[in-house]
Amino acid sequence: MKTTGTRRLRAWLLPVVWSLTRLVLLLFVLKVYVFPGPDVTSDVRVIYQGWFDVLSTGTFPLHDVTWQYPPAAALAILSPGLLPFLDYATAFYVLVCVTDLAVLALMTYAGRRPGRSLRGAWVWVIGVPLLGPTVYARYDVMVTAVAMAALLAGARHPRAMGALAAFGALLKVWPAMLLLAARRPGAWVSALVTGAVVTGVFALAMPGAFAFLTFQRDRGTEVESLGALVFHVARHFGWQGEVRLNYGSIEFLGPYVSEVSTGALFLTGAAFGWLVLWRLLARRFEEHTLADAAFVAVLMFTTTSRVISPQYLVWLVGLAAVCLYFPGSRMRLPVALVLVACFVTVLEFPYYFANVVASDGLGLTLLFLRNGLLVAAALIAARALWKATVPRALPAPVPAQPVRTDGTTVSS
């Protein structure tokens, strides 16, 4: 009875904490209170609204290099049109908040089932506000909601999972990695069919559906990424480069930047190779393996990326929440490290972003700490996934020795 009462109390606390923290986020993005640092809402008020105006004419932003998203992202950008009685930015924030609430409802409902846990819901409730107002000023909460729904559907409804993962990938690519540990053919077939149909509709209906591929390819090394640490340090030793807005983010430009960017792509390729090897050797699949593998894959790709924007961490928070929805998940320590990284992230952007751009002592400390936490989480999570799923090689059997009639063996 005591355990049941505690569980009910925790369940009632979830909407209370959610309401308080989300009210604070809305007050910041609506400018009732101004969060220190750069204005994180300019992407919505200027860039998103500009895309909305172009997309409303029936074409993608063909000549805007900041458009670096798959075709279904147009749906997220156009969605504020569903609330014509509000200005574009306010409507966007409201829709993100509603999506956030839907995730809470989903995680709470699922977490109350026998053999499940509300820890996942708590990870979502706590993790999202740790990223500050940026999380409501980007459409990543919408993408993450689709990915979380896909993982929760994975065990019982593989076709639904495949369809949701494919749709999520057409919103922002990374949900394709949710299929890494999918074992039922239905998930893959559903994903391929959904992807082909949705892509075909956009390709026929709107010109420029695949322009994003070129714009994404040409990105450099963003100042918050793992590779950027090289140039943050090098600036103190005479490196002759600059920091500039390029392809929609603040990037390093100058000598050796292309080499470091290539190195980041190599690390991403190495991570992909490790994941393929894991998938070939894994034999022990449990109910939480699908979520654990997705978390590890996205964590590895986020950490090695040429760009680690603050909103990328909401992907990790969402996948971490689904992992801890399963009591048997091996990801508890990596999830804790990611949550700490979220708090450090809001300090480096937007709070002390000027220090990061200047590569001063405070900026360097925050970046080394945040990126170090992500690297540690990725390594620990990958090791835990491997140990839980890949069987150890058995020792080679000792050849049998011939036996004499008197019971003694014949030595070689």
PDB file of N, CA, C and O in Angstrom, residues 328-392:
ATOM      1  N   GLY A 328      14.252  -2.084 -16.658  1.00  0.00           N
ATOM      2  CA  GLY A 328      15.465  -2.861 -16.891  1.00  0.00           C
ATOM      3  C   GLY A 328      16.520  -2.170 -17.730  1.00  0.00           C
ATOM      4  O   GLY A 328      17.576  -2.764 -18.011  1.00  0.00           O
ATOM      5  N   SER A 329      16.294  -0.933 -18.135  1.00  0.00           N
ATOM      6  CA  SER A 329      17.253  -0.237 -18.995  1.00  0.00           C
ATOM      7  C   SER A 329      18.612  -0.094 -18.331  1.00  0.00           C
ATOM      8  O   SER A 329      18.719   0.166 -17.133  1.00  0.00           O
ATOM      9  N   ARG A 330      19.668  -0.249 -19.129  1.00  0.00           N
ATOM     10  CA  ARG A 330      21.043  -0.089 -18.634  1.00  0.00           C
ATOM     11  C   ARG A 330      21.557   1.350 -18.780  1.00  0.00           C
ATOM     12  O   ARG A 330      22.743   1.612 -18.594  1.00  0.00           O
ATOM     13  N   MET A 331      20.680   2.279 -19.109  1.00  0.00           N
ATOM     14  CA  MET A 331      21.120   3.623 -19.474  1.00  0.00           C
ATOM     15  C   MET A 331      21.003   4.647 -18.348  1.00  0.00           C
ATOM     16  O   MET A 331      21.071   5.854 -18.603  1.00  0.00           O
ATOM     17  N   ARG A 332      20.852   4.231 -17.111  1.00  0.00           N
ATOM     18  CA  ARG A 332      20.609   5.206 -16.040  1.00  0.00           C
ATOM     19  C   ARG A 332      21.755   6.204 -15.866  1.00  0.00           C
ATOM     20  O   ARG A 332      21.526   7.409 -15.757  1.00  0.00           O
ATOM     21  N   LEU A 333      22.981   5.718 -15.823  1.00  0.00           N
ATOM     22  CA  LEU A 333      24.110   6.641 -15.658  1.00  0.00           C
ATOM     23  C   LEU A 333      24.268   7.558 -16.865  1.00  0.00           C
ATOM     24  O   LEU A 333      24.411   8.784 -16.691  1.00  0.00           O
ATOM     25  N   PRO A 334      24.257   7.043 -18.109  1.00  0.00           N
ATOM     26  CA  PRO A 334      24.318   7.960 -19.254  1.00  0.00           C
ATOM     27  C   PRO A 334      23.186   8.979 -19.266  1.00  0.00           C
ATOM     28  O   PRO A 334      23.401  10.136 -19.637  1.00  0.00           O
ATOM     29  N   VAL A 335      21.980   8.573 -18.856  1.00  0.00           N
ATOM     30  CA  VAL A 335      20.864   9.521 -18.803  1.00  0.00           C
ATOM     31  C   VAL A 335      21.151  10.635 -17.800  1.00  0.00           C
ATOM     32  O   VAL A 335      20.913  11.820 -18.078  1.00  0.00           O
ATOM     33  N   ALA A 336      21.695  10.285 -16.646  1.00  0.00           N
ATOM     34  CA  ALA A 336      22.045  11.297 -15.642  1.00  0.00           C
ATOM     35  C   ALA A 336      23.087  12.265 -16.197  1.00  0.00           C
ATOM     36  O   ALA A 336      22.991  13.489 -15.983  1.00  0.00           O
ATOM     37  N   LEU A 337      24.078  11.743 -16.925  1.00  0.00           N
ATOM     38  CA  LEU A 337      25.108  12.609 -17.514  1.00  0.00           C
ATOM     39  C   LEU A 337      24.510  13.545 -18.559  1.00  0.00           C
ATOM     40  O   LEU A 337      24.899  14.721 -18.653  1.00  0.00           O
ATOM     41  N   VAL A 338      23.563  13.050 -19.342  1.00  0.00           N
ATOM     42  CA  VAL A 338      22.909  13.892 -20.344  1.00  0.00           C
ATOM     43  C   VAL A 338      22.110  15.008 -19.673  1.00  0.00           C
ATOM     44  O   VAL A 338      22.115  16.157 -20.144  1.00  0.00           O
ATOM     45  N   LEU A 339      21.437  14.712 -18.577  1.00  0.00           N
ATOM     46  CA  LEU A 339      20.677  15.752 -17.876  1.00  0.00           C
ATOM     47  C   LEU A 339      21.597  16.834 -17.326  1.00  0.00           C
ATOM     48  O   LEU A 339      21.279  18.035 -17.390  1.00  0.00           O
ATOM     49  N   VAL A 340      22.751  16.425 -16.806  1.00  0.00           N
ATOM     50  CA  VAL A 340      23.725  17.425 -16.344  1.00  0.00           C
ATOM     51  C   VAL A 340      24.224  18.244 -17.535  1.00  0.00           C
ATOM     52  O   VAL A 340      24.386  19.473 -17.453  1.00  0.00           O
ATOM     53  N   ALA A 341      24.454  17.564 -18.667  1.00  0.00           N
ATOM     54  CA  ALA A 341      24.896  18.263 -19.875  1.00  0.00           C
ATOM     55  C   ALA A 341      23.856  19.278 -20.342  1.00  0.00           C
ATOM     56  O   ALA A 341      24.213  20.341 -20.875  1.00  0.00           O
ATOM     57  N   CYS A 342      22.575  18.980 -20.136  1.00  0.00           N
ATOM     58  CA  CYS A 342      21.525  19.933 -20.493  1.00  0.00           C
ATOM     59  C   CYS A 342      21.650  21.217 -19.685  1.00  0.00           C
ATOM     60  O   CYS A 342      21.522  22.332 -20.218  1.00  0.00           O
ATOM     61  N   PHE A 343      21.912  21.074 -18.394  1.00  0.00           N
ATOM     62  CA  PHE A 343      22.068  22.262 -17.544  1.00  0.00           C
ATOM     63  C   PHE A 343      23.290  23.074 -17.963  1.00  0.00           C
ATOM     64  O   PHE A 343      23.237  24.311 -18.031  1.00  0.00           O
ATOM     65  N   VAL A 344      24.391  22.396 -18.271  1.00  0.00           N
ATOM     66  CA  VAL A 344      25.591  23.115 -18.721  1.00  0.00           C
ATOM     67  C   VAL A 344      25.319  23.789 -20.063  1.00  0.00           C
ATOM     68  O   VAL A 344      25.817  24.879 -20.341  1.00  0.00           O
ATOM     69  N   THR A 345      24.505  23.145 -20.893  1.00  0.00           N
ATOM     70  CA  THR A 345      24.189  23.705 -22.209  1.00  0.00           C
ATOM     71  C   THR A 345      23.485  25.044 -22.096  1.00  0.00           C
ATOM     72  O   THR A 345      23.794  25.986 -22.838  1.00  0.00           O
ATOM     73  N   VAL A 346      22.524  25.166 -21.180  1.00  0.00           N
ATOM     74  CA  VAL A 346      21.828  26.436 -21.071  1.00  0.00           C
ATOM     75  C   VAL A 346      22.756  27.526 -20.537  1.00  0.00           C
ATOM     76  O   VAL A 346      22.528  28.723 -20.777  1.00  0.00           O
ATOM     77  N   LEU A 347      23.817  27.124 -19.856  1.00  0.00           N
ATOM     78  CA  LEU A 347      24.809  28.112 -19.423  1.00  0.00           C
ATOM     79  C   LEU A 347      25.669  28.586 -20.593  1.00  0.00           C
ATOM     80  O   LEU A 347      25.955  29.776 -20.723  1.00  0.00           O
ATOM     81  N   GLU A 348      26.068  27.620 -21.456  1.00  0.00           N
ATOM     82  CA  GLU A 348      26.923  28.037 -22.588  1.00  0.00           C
ATOM     83  C   GLU A 348      26.104  28.697 -23.693  1.00  0.00           C
ATOM     84  O   GLU A 348      26.630  29.510 -24.447  1.00  0.00           O
ATOM     85  N   PHE A 349      24.824  28.347 -23.817  1.00  0.00           N
ATOM     86  CA  PHE A 349      23.924  29.042 -24.736  1.00  0.00           C
ATOM     87  C   PHE A 349      22.521  29.027 -24.143  1.00  0.00           C
ATOM     88  O   PHE A 349      21.987  27.957 -23.857  1.00  0.00           O
ATOM     89  N   PRO A 350      21.943  30.196 -23.958  1.00  0.00           N
ATOM     90  CA  PRO A 350      22.427  31.504 -24.386  1.00  0.00           C
ATOM     91  C   PRO A 350      23.162  32.310 -23.306  1.00  0.00           C
ATOM     92  O   PRO A 350      23.697  33.381 -23.593  1.00  0.00           O
ATOM     93  N   TYR A 351      23.170  31.815 -22.047  1.00  0.00           N
ATOM     94  CA  TYR A 351      23.584  32.658 -20.929  1.00  0.00           C
ATOM     95  C   TYR A 351      24.986  33.252 -21.126  1.00  0.00           C
ATOM     96  O   TYR A 351      25.177  34.470 -21.034  1.00  0.00           O
ATOM     97  N   TYR A 352      25.973  32.395 -21.390  1.00  0.00           N
ATOM     98  CA  TYR A 352      27.349  32.868 -21.534  1.00  0.00           C
ATOM     99  C   TYR A 352      27.871  32.672 -22.958  1.00  0.00           C
ATOM    100  O   TYR A 352      29.061  32.423 -23.158  1.00  0.00           O
ATOM    101  N   PHE A 353      26.970  32.791 -23.943  1.00  0.00           N
ATOM    102  CA  PHE A 353      27.390  32.508 -25.314  1.00  0.00           C
ATOM    103  C   PHE A 353      28.454  33.489 -25.800  1.00  0.00           C
ATOM    104  O   PHE A 353      29.327  33.133 -26.600  1.00  0.00           O
ATOM    105  N   ALA A 354      28.414  34.716 -25.323  1.00  0.00           N
ATOM    106  CA  ALA A 354      29.447  35.688 -25.715  1.00  0.00           C
ATOM    107  C   ALA A 354      30.824  35.197 -25.283  1.00  0.00           C
ATOM    108  O   ALA A 354      31.820  35.382 -26.001  1.00  0.00           O
ATOM    109  N   ASN A 355      30.900  34.550 -24.129  1.00  0.00           N
ATOM    110  CA  ASN A 355      32.173  33.999 -23.660  1.00  0.00           C
ATOM    111  C   ASN A 355      32.615  32.823 -24.514  1.00  0.00           C
ATOM    112  O   ASN A 355      33.811  32.633 -24.764  1.00  0.00           O
ATOM    113  N   VAL A 356      31.652  32.032 -24.971  1.00  0.00           N
ATOM    114  CA  VAL A 356      31.982  30.909 -25.858  1.00  0.00           C
ATOM    115  C   VAL A 356      32.535  31.423 -27.177  1.00  0.00           C
ATOM    116  O   VAL A 356      33.569  30.950 -27.666  1.00  0.00           O
ATOM    117  N   VAL A 357      31.871  32.405 -27.758  1.00  0.00           N
ATOM    118  CA  VAL A 357      32.327  32.970 -29.034  1.00  0.00           C
ATOM    119  C   VAL A 357      33.704  33.614 -28.886  1.00  0.00           C
ATOM    120  O   VAL A 357      34.541  33.548 -29.793  1.00  0.00           O
ATOM    121  N   ALA A 358      33.964  34.198 -27.722  1.00  0.00           N
ATOM    122  CA  ALA A 358      35.262  34.836 -27.482  1.00  0.00           C
ATOM    123  C   ALA A 358      36.350  33.841 -27.115  1.00  0.00           C
ATOM    124  O   ALA A 358      37.525  34.210 -27.023  1.00  0.00           O
ATOM    125  N   SER A 359      35.990  32.586 -26.880  1.00  0.00           N
ATOM    126  CA  SER A 359      36.946  31.537 -26.486  1.00  0.00           C
ATOM    127  C   SER A 359      37.695  31.898 -25.215  1.00  0.00           C
ATOM    128  O   SER A 359      38.877  31.555 -25.056  1.00  0.00           O
ATOM    129  N   ASP A 360      37.033  32.605 -24.287  1.00  0.00           N
ATOM    130  CA  ASP A 360      37.731  32.957 -23.040  1.00  0.00           C
ATOM    131  C   ASP A 360      37.662  31.783 -22.062  1.00  0.00           C
ATOM    132  O   ASP A 360      37.123  30.714 -22.359  1.00  0.00           O
ATOM    133  N   GLY A 361      38.205  31.985 -20.884  1.00  0.00           N
ATOM    134  CA  GLY A 361      38.317  30.896 -19.926  1.00  0.00           C
ATOM    135  C   GLY A 361      36.981  30.296 -19.531  1.00  0.00           C
ATOM    136  O   GLY A 361      36.839  29.070 -19.470  1.00  0.00           O
ATOM    137  N   LEU A 362      35.990  31.141 -19.280  1.00  0.00           N
ATOM    138  CA  LEU A 362      34.677  30.646 -18.894  1.00  0.00           C
ATOM    139  C   LEU A 362      34.024  29.875 -20.037  1.00  0.00           C
ATOM    140  O   LEU A 362      33.473  28.780 -19.840  1.00  0.00           O
ATOM    141  N   GLY A 363      34.091  30.439 -21.233  1.00  0.00           N
ATOM    142  CA  GLY A 363      33.506  29.773 -22.392  1.00  0.00           C
ATOM    143  C   GLY A 363      34.141  28.419 -22.649  1.00  0.00           C
ATOM    144  O   GLY A 363      33.447  27.429 -22.917  1.00  0.00           O
ATOM    145  N   LEU A 364      35.484  28.351 -22.568  1.00  0.00           N
ATOM    146  CA  LEU A 364      36.190  27.085 -22.765  1.00  0.00           C
ATOM    147  C   LEU A 364      35.811  26.066 -21.702  1.00  0.00           C
ATOM    148  O   LEU A 364      35.601  24.878 -22.000  1.00  0.00           O
ATOM    149  N   THR A 365      35.719  26.518 -20.467  1.00  0.00           N
ATOM    150  CA  THR A 365      35.365  25.600 -19.377  1.00  0.00           C
ATOM    151  C   THR A 365      33.994  24.983 -19.595  1.00  0.00           C
ATOM    152  O   THR A 365      33.808  23.764 -19.456  1.00  0.00           O
ATOM    153  N   LEU A 366      33.022  25.820 -19.966  1.00  0.00           N
ATOM    154  CA  LEU A 366      31.667  25.314 -20.189  1.00  0.00           C
ATOM    155  C   LEU A 366      31.612  24.336 -21.356  1.00  0.00           C
ATOM    156  O   LEU A 366      30.947  23.291 -21.283  1.00  0.00           O
ATOM    157  N   LEU A 367      32.323  24.658 -22.441  1.00  0.00           N
ATOM    158  CA  LEU A 367      32.304  23.767 -23.603  1.00  0.00           C
ATOM    159  C   LEU A 367      33.002  22.446 -23.317  1.00  0.00           C
ATOM    160  O   LEU A 367      32.506  21.376 -23.708  1.00  0.00           O
ATOM    161  N   PHE A 368      34.158  22.497 -22.664  1.00  0.00           N
ATOM    162  CA  PHE A 368      34.855  21.256 -22.321  1.00  0.00           C
ATOM    163  C   PHE A 368      34.003  20.401 -21.389  1.00  0.00           C
ATOM    164  O   PHE A 368      33.959  19.174 -21.528  1.00  0.00           O
ATOM    165  N   LEU A 369      33.309  21.055 -20.459  1.00  0.00           N
ATOM    166  CA  LEU A 369      32.477  20.302 -19.522  1.00  0.00           C
ATOM    167  C   LEU A 369      31.281  19.676 -20.231  1.00  0.00           C
ATOM    168  O   LEU A 369      31.009  18.473 -20.070  1.00  0.00           O
ATOM    169  N   ARG A 370      30.552  20.480 -21.027  1.00  0.00           N
ATOM    170  CA  ARG A 370      29.373  19.962 -21.710  1.00  0.00           C
ATOM    171  C   ARG A 370      29.746  18.845 -22.680  1.00  0.00           C
ATOM    172  O   ARG A 370      29.155  17.753 -22.672  1.00  0.00           O
ATOM    173  N   ASN A 371      30.735  19.101 -23.538  1.00  0.00           N
ATOM    174  CA  ASN A 371      31.119  18.092 -24.526  1.00  0.00           C
ATOM    175  C   ASN A 371      31.770  16.876 -23.867  1.00  0.00           C
ATOM    176  O   ASN A 371      31.607  15.750 -24.333  1.00  0.00           O
ATOM    177  N   GLY A 372      32.476  17.110 -22.772  1.00  0.00           N
ATOM    178  CA  GLY A 372      33.053  15.989 -22.039  1.00  0.00           C
ATOM    179  C   GLY A 372      31.981  15.090 -21.451  1.00  0.00           C
ATOM    180  O   GLY A 372      32.105  13.854 -21.460  1.00  0.00           O
ATOM    181  N   LEU A 373      30.907  15.691 -20.942  1.00  0.00           N
ATOM    182  CA  LEU A 373      29.793  14.915 -20.420  1.00  0.00           C
ATOM    183  C   LEU A 373      29.136  14.075 -21.516  1.00  0.00           C
ATOM    184  O   LEU A 373      28.777  12.908 -21.301  1.00  0.00           O
ATOM    185  N   LEU A 374      28.990  14.657 -22.701  1.00  0.00           N
ATOM    186  CA  LEU A 374      28.393  13.914 -23.808  1.00  0.00           C
ATOM    187  C   LEU A 374      29.286  12.766 -24.263  1.00  0.00           C
ATOM    188  O   LEU A 374      28.804  11.663 -24.559  1.00  0.00           O
ATOM    189  N   VAL A 375      30.593  13.010 -24.329  1.00  0.00           N
ATOM    190  CA  VAL A 375      31.522  11.939 -24.712  1.00  0.00           C
ATOM    191  C   VAL A 375      31.476  10.811 -23.688  1.00  0.00           C
ATOM    192  O   VAL A 375      31.400   9.628 -24.044  1.00  0.00           O
ATOM    193  N   ALA A 376      31.517  11.173 -22.404  1.00  0.00           N
ATOM    194  CA  ALA A 376      31.473  10.161 -21.345  1.00  0.00           C
ATOM    195  C   ALA A 376      30.165   9.376 -21.413  1.00  0.00           C
ATOM    196  O   ALA A 376      30.151   8.140 -21.292  1.00  0.00           O
ATOM    197  N   ALA A 377      29.054  10.078 -21.606  1.00  0.00           N
ATOM    198  CA  ALA A 377      27.763   9.398 -21.703  1.00  0.00           C
ATOM    199  C   ALA A 377      27.731   8.445 -22.886  1.00  0.00           C
ATOM    200  O   ALA A 377      27.225   7.318 -22.779  1.00  0.00           O
ATOM    201  N   ALA A 378      28.282   8.872 -24.034  1.00  0.00           N
ATOM    202  CA  ALA A 378      28.289   8.022 -25.228  1.00  0.00           C
ATOM    203  C   ALA A 378      29.115   6.765 -25.008  1.00  0.00           C
ATOM    204  O   ALA A 378      28.694   5.652 -25.372  1.00  0.00           O
ATOM    205  N   LEU A 379      30.301   6.915 -24.419  1.00  0.00           N
ATOM    206  CA  LEU A 379      31.169   5.750 -24.196  1.00  0.00           C
ATOM    207  C   LEU A 379      30.558   4.779 -23.188  1.00  0.00           C
ATOM    208  O   LEU A 379      30.572   3.552 -23.387  1.00  0.00           O
ATOM    209  N   ILE A 380      30.024   5.316 -22.096  1.00  0.00           N
ATOM    210  CA  ILE A 380      29.424   4.452 -21.068  1.00  0.00           C
ATOM    211  C   ILE A 380      28.184   3.749 -21.620  1.00  0.00           C
ATOM    212  O   ILE A 380      27.963   2.551 -21.383  1.00  0.00           O
ATOM    213  N   ALA A 381      27.360   4.489 -22.371  1.00  0.00           N
ATOM    214  CA  ALA A 381      26.141   3.902 -22.934  1.00  0.00           C
ATOM    215  C   ALA A 381      26.472   2.813 -23.953  1.00  0.00           C
ATOM    216  O   ALA A 381      25.835   1.753 -23.971  1.00  0.00           O
ATOM    217  N   ALA A 382      27.465   3.078 -24.802  1.00  0.00           N
ATOM    218  CA  ALA A 382      27.851   2.083 -25.807  1.00  0.00           C
ATOM    219  C   ALA A 382      28.376   0.815 -25.143  1.00  0.00           C
ATOM    220  O   ALA A 382      28.041  -0.304 -25.551  1.00  0.00           O
ATOM    221  N   ARG A 383      29.188   0.978 -24.108  1.00  0.00           N
ATOM    222  CA  ARG A 383      29.726  -0.193 -23.397  1.00  0.00           C
ATOM    223  C   ARG A 383      28.601  -0.990 -22.732  1.00  0.00           C
ATOM    224  O   ARG A 383      28.586  -2.234 -22.781  1.00  0.00           O
ATOM    225  N   ALA A 384      27.656  -0.280 -22.115  1.00  0.00           N
ATOM    226  CA  ALA A 384      26.544  -0.965 -21.443  1.00  0.00           C
ATOM    227  C   ALA A 384      25.684  -1.727 -22.453  1.00  0.00           C
ATOM    228  O   ALA A 384      25.256  -2.861 -22.187  1.00  0.00           O
ATOM    229  N   LEU A 385      25.421  -1.107 -23.603  1.00  0.00           N
ATOM    230  CA  LEU A 385      24.624  -1.781 -24.635  1.00  0.00           C
ATOM    231  C   LEU A 385      25.335  -3.025 -25.142  1.00  0.00           C
ATOM    232  O   LEU A 385      24.722  -4.080 -25.315  1.00  0.00           O
ATOM    233  N   TRP A 386      26.632  -2.922 -25.378  1.00  0.00           N
ATOM    234  CA  TRP A 386      27.409  -4.059 -25.881  1.00  0.00           C
ATOM    235  C   TRP A 386      27.394  -5.209 -24.870  1.00  0.00           C
ATOM    236  O   TRP A 386      27.139  -6.363 -25.227  1.00  0.00           O
ATOM    237  N   LYS A 387      27.681  -4.892 -23.611  1.00  0.00           N
ATOM    238  CA  LYS A 387      27.739  -5.940 -22.584  1.00  0.00           C
ATOM    239  C   LYS A 387      26.390  -6.628 -22.395  1.00  0.00           C
ATOM    240  O   LYS A 387      26.329  -7.827 -22.098  1.00  0.00           O
ATOM    241  N   ALA A 388      25.306  -5.873 -22.555  1.00  0.00           N
ATOM    242  CA  ALA A 388      23.983  -6.434 -22.317  1.00  0.00           C
ATOM    243  C   ALA A 388      23.477  -7.292 -23.466  1.00  0.00           C
ATOM    244  O   ALA A 388      22.600  -8.139 -23.266  1.00  0.00           O
ATOM    245  N   THR A 389      24.023  -7.097 -24.652  1.00  0.00           N
ATOM    246  CA  THR A 389      23.427  -7.749 -25.824  1.00  0.00           C
ATOM    247  C   THR A 389      24.357  -8.667 -26.600  1.00  0.00           C
ATOM    248  O   THR A 389      23.889  -9.558 -27.307  1.00  0.00           O
ATOM    249  N   VAL A 390      25.660  -8.431 -26.501  1.00  0.00           N
ATOM    250  CA  VAL A 390      26.613  -9.246 -27.270  1.00  0.00           C
ATOM    251  C   VAL A 390      27.194 -10.315 -26.352  1.00  0.00           C
ATOM    252  O   VAL A 390      27.844  -9.995 -25.358  1.00  0.00           O
ATOM    253  N   PRO A 391      26.969 -11.592 -26.634  1.00  0.00           N
ATOM    254  CA  PRO A 391      27.491 -12.652 -25.761  1.00  0.00           C
ATOM    255  C   PRO A 391      29.003 -12.728 -25.822  1.00  0.00           C
ATOM    256  O   PRO A 391      29.618 -12.465 -26.853  1.00  0.00           O
ATOM    257  N   ARG A 392      29.596 -13.075 -24.684  1.00  0.00           N
ATOM    258  CA  ARG A 392      31.038 -13.258 -24.649  1.00  0.00           C
ATOM    259  C   ARG A 392      31.422 -14.517 -25.397  1.00  0.00           C
ATOM    260  O   ARG A 392      30.684 -15.502 -25.388  1.00  0.00           O
TER     261      ARG A 392
END
